[in-house]
Short mmCIF file of C-alpha atoms and ligand atoms in Angstrom, two decimals:
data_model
loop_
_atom_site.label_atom_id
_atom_site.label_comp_id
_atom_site.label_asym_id
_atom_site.label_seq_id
_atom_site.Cartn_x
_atom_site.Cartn_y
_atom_site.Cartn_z
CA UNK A 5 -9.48 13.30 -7.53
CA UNK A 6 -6.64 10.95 -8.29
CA UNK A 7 -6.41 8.67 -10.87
CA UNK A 8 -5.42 5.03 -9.18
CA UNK A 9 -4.07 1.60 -10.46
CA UNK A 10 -4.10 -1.21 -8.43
CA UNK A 11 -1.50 -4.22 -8.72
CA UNK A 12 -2.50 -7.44 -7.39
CA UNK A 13 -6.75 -8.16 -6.57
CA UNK A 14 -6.57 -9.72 -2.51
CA UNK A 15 -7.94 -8.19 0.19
CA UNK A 16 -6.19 -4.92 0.91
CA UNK A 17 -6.62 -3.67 -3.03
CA UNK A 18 -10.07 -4.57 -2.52
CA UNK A 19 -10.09 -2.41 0.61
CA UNK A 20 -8.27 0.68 -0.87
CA UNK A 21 -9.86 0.35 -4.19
CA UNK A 22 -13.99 0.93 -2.57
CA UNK A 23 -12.66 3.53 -0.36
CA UNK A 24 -10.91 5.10 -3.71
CA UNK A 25 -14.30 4.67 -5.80
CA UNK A 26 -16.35 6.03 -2.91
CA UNK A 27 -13.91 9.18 -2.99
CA UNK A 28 -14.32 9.67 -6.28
CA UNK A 29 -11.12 8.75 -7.82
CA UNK A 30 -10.43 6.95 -11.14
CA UNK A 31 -9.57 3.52 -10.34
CA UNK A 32 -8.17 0.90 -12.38
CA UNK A 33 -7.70 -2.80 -11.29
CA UNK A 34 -4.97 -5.11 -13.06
CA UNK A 35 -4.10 -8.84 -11.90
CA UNK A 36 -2.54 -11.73 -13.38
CA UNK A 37 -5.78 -13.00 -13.88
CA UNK A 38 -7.92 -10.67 -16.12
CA UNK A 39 -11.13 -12.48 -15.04
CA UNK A 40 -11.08 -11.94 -11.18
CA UNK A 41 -9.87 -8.20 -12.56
CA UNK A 42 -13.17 -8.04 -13.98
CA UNK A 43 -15.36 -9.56 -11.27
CA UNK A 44 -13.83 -6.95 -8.64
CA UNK A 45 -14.53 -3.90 -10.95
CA UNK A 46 -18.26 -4.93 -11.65
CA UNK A 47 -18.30 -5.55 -7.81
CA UNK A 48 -16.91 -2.07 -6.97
CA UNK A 49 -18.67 -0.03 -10.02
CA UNK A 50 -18.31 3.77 -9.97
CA UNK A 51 -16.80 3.48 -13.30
CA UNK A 52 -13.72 1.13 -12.27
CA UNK A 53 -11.71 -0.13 -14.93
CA UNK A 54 -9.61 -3.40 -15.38
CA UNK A 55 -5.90 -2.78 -17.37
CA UNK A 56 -3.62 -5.86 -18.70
CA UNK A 57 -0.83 -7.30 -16.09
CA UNK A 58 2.31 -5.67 -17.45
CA UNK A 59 1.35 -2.94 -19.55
CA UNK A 60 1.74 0.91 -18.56
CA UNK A 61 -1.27 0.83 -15.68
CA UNK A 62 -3.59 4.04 -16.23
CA UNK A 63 -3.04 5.75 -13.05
CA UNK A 64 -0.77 8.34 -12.11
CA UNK A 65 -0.52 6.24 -8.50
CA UNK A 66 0.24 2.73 -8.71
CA UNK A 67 -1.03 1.26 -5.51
CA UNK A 68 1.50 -2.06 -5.70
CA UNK A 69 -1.14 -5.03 -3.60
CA UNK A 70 0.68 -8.06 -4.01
CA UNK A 71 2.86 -9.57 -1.22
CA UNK A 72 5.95 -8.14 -0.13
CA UNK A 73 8.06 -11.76 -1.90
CA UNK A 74 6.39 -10.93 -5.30
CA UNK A 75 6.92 -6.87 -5.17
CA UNK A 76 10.40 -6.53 -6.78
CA UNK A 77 10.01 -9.81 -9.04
CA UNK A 78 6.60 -7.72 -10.53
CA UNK A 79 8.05 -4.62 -10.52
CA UNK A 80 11.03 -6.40 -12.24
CA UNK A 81 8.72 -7.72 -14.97
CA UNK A 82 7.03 -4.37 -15.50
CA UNK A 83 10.61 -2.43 -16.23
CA UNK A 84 9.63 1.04 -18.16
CA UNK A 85 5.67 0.33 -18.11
CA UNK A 86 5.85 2.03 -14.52
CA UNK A 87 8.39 5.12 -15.70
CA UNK A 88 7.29 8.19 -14.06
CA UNK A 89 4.47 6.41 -11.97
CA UNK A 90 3.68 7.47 -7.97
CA UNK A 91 4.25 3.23 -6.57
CA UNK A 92 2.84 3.01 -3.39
CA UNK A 93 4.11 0.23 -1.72
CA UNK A 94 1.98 -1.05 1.18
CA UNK A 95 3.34 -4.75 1.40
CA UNK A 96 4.56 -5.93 5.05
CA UNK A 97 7.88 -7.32 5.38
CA UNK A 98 7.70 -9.03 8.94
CA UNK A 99 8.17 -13.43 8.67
CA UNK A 100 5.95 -16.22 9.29
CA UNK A 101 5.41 -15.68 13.03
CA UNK A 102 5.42 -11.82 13.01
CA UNK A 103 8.29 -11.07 15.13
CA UNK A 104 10.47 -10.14 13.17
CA UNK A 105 11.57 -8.74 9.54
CA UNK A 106 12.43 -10.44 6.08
CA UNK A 107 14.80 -7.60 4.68
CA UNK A 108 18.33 -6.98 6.49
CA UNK A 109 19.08 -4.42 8.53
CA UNK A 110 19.98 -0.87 6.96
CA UNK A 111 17.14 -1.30 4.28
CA UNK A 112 13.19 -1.95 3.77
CA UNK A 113 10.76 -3.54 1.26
CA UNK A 114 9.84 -0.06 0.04
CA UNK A 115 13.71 0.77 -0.39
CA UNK A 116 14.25 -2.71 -2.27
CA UNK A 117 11.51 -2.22 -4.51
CA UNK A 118 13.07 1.62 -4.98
CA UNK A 119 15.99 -0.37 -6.41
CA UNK A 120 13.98 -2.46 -9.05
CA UNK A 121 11.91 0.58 -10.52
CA UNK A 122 12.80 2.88 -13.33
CA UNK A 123 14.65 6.00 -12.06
CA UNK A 124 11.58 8.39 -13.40
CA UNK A 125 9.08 6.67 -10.92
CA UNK A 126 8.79 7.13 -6.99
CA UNK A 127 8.00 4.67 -4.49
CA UNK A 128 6.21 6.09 -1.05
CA UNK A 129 5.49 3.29 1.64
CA UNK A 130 2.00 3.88 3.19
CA UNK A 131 -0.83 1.70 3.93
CA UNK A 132 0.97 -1.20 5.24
CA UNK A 133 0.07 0.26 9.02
CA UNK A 134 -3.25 -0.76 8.60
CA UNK A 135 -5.71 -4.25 8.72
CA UNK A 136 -7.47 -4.48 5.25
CA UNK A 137 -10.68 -5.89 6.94
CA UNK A 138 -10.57 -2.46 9.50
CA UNK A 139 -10.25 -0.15 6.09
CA UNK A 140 -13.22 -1.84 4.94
CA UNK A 141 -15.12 -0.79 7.79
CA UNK A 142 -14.99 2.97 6.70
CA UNK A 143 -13.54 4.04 9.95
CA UNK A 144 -11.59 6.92 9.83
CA UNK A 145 -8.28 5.92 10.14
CA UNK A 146 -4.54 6.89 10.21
CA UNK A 147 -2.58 6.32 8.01
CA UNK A 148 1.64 6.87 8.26
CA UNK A 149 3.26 7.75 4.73
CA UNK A 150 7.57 7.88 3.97
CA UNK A 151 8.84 9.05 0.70
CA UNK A 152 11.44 11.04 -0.90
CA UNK A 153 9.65 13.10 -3.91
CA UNK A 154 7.50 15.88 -2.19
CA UNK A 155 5.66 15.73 -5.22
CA UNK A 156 4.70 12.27 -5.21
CA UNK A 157 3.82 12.52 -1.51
CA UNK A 158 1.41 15.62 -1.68
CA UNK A 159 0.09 13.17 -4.62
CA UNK A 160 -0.31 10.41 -2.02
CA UNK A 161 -1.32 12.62 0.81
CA UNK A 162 -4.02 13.96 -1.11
CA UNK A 163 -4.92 10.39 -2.30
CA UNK A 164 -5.45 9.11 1.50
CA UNK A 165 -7.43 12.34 2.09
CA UNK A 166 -10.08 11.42 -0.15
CA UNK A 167 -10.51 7.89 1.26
CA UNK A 168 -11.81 9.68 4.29
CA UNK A 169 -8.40 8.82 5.80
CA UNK A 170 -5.37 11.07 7.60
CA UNK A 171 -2.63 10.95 6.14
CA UNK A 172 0.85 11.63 8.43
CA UNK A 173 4.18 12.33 6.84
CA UNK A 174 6.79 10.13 8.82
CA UNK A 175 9.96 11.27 6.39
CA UNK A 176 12.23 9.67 3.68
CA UNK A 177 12.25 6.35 2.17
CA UNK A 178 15.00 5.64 4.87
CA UNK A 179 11.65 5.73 7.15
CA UNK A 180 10.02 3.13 5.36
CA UNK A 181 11.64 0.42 7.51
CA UNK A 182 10.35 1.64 10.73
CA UNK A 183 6.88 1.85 9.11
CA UNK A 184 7.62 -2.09 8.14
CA UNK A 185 8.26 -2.32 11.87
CA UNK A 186 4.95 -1.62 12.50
CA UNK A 187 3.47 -5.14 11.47
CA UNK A 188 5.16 -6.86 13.87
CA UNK A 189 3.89 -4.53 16.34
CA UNK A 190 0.43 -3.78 15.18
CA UNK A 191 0.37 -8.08 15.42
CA UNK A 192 1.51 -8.19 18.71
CA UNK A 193 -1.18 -5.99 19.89
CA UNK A 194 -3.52 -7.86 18.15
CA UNK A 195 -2.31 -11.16 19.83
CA UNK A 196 -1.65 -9.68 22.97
CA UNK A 197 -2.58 -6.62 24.23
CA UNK A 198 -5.81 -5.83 22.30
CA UNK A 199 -6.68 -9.18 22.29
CA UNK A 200 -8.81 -8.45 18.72
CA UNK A 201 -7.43 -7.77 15.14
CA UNK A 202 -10.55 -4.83 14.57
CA UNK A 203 -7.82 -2.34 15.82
CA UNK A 204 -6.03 0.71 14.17
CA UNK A 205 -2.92 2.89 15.18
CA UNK A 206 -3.60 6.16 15.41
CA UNK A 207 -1.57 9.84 16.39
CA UNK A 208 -2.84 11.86 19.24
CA UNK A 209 -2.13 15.08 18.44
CA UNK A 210 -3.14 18.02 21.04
CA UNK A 211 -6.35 20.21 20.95
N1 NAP B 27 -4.21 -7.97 4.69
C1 NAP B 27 -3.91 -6.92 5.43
O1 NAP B 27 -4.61 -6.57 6.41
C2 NAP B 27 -2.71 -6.08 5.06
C3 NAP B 27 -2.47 -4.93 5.80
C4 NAP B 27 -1.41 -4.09 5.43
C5 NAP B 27 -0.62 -4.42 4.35
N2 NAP B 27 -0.86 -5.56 3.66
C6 NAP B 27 -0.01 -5.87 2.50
O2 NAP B 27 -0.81 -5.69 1.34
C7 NAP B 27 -0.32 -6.55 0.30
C8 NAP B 27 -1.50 -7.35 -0.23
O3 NAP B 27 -2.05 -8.07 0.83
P1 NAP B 27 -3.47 -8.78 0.71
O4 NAP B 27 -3.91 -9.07 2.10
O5 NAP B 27 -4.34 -8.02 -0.20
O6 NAP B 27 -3.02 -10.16 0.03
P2 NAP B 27 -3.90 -11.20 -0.77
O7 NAP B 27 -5.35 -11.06 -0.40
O8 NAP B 27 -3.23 -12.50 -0.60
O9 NAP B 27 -3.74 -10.71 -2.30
C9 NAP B 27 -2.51 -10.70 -2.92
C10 NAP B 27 -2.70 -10.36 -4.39
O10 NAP B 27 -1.39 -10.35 -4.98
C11 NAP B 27 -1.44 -11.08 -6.20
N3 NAP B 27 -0.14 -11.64 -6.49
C12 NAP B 27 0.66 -12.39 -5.69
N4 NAP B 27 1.79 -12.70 -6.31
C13 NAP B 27 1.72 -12.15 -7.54
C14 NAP B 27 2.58 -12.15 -8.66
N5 NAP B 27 3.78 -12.75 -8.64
N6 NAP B 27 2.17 -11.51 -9.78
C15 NAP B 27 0.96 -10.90 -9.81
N7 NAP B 27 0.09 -10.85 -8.78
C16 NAP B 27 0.48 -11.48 -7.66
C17 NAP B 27 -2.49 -12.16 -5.96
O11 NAP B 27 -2.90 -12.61 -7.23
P3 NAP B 27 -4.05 -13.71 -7.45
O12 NAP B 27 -5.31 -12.96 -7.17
O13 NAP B 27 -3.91 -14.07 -8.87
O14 NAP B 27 -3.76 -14.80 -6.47
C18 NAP B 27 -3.53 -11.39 -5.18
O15 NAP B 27 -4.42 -10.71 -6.03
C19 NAP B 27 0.75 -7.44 0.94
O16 NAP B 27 2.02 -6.92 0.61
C20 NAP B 27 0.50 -7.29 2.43
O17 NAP B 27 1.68 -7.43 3.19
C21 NAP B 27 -1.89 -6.41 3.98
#
């Protein structure tokens, strides 16, 4: 069992946060506005908590669900409240069409938001691979994970694991933008190919 804060109250914290309950983690939910905090933790029970917007979050795991233009400017405002904290960053970078990405080459979101963060905390990218609404179904689901502290990833690994969900190690931070690269692709599918969002990437692996 982990013990989880989640930044930001939209869809995909929603999404993590009743998979996290249902695994029996210790969830706590913080947003700018305390009320709609509230609401989701009475709608999610199992205990979850709400914490203030800007103070040190409860969790040993910061799940960071708030888009990828407000990530560093939150962060930012947070300064030391997030020292020594797991931040997972699951924000997509791609623009307003999905074809392409909003960071410049030779960097990521997750990388970025690295930057902004006190040197005692450690950002892994995960999450972002995935449609909130397919999480919700329960399905079980992929999910692709970059990071530089092995700590903080067998922290996140073992996080994913309890959401019923498998987690796959894809490398460093430096990874993080290929994983970005994957919302652009996962929307092209959805547009094209698949011709449905209520799809999921996922690793064949043999036998
Ligand atoms: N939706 C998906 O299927 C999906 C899939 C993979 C990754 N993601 C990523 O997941 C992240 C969250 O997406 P979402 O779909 O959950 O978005 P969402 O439903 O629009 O929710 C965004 C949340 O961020 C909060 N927020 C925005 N700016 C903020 C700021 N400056 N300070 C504090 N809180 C702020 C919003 O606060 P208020 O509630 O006060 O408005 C809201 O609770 C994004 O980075 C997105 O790229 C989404």
């Amino acid at each position: 069992m982990s013990s989880i804060s989640f930044i930001g109250l939209g869809g995909m914290a929603g999404a993590i946060a009743a998979r996290a309950v249902e695994g029996g983690n210790s969830v706590e939910l913080i947003g700018r506005d305390a009320a709609k905090a509230k609401g989701l933790a009475a709608e999610l029970g199992g205990g979850a908590t709400t914490g203030t917007f800007g103070a040190v979050p409860a969790g040993d795991i910061v799940v960071l669900a708030v888009p990828y233009t407000s990530a560093v400017p939150v962060v930012t405002q947070y300064g030391d409240a997030l020292a020594g904290k797991v931040i997972i960053d699951i924000s997509n970078t791609f623009n307003a069409d999905a074809t392409g990405l909003v960071t410049p080459d030779g960097t990521s979101g997750a990388q970025e938001i690295a930057k902004a963060v006190p040197a005692s905390a450690h950002v892994v990218k995960a999450f972002n691979t995935v449609f909130g609404h397919v999480l919700a179904q329960g399905r079980p689901l992929d999910v692709f994970f970059a990071g530089d502290d092995a700590r903080a990833k067998a922290g996140v690994s073992a996080f994913i694991e309890s959401l019923g969900l498998r987690p796959l190690d894809v490398g460093g931070l430096e990874m993080a933008r290929w994983l970005e690269g994957v919302g652009p692709l996962l929307m092209g599918l959805a547009r094209n190919g698949a011709g449905t969002f209520d799809i999921a990437l996922s690793l064949d692996l043999p036998g």
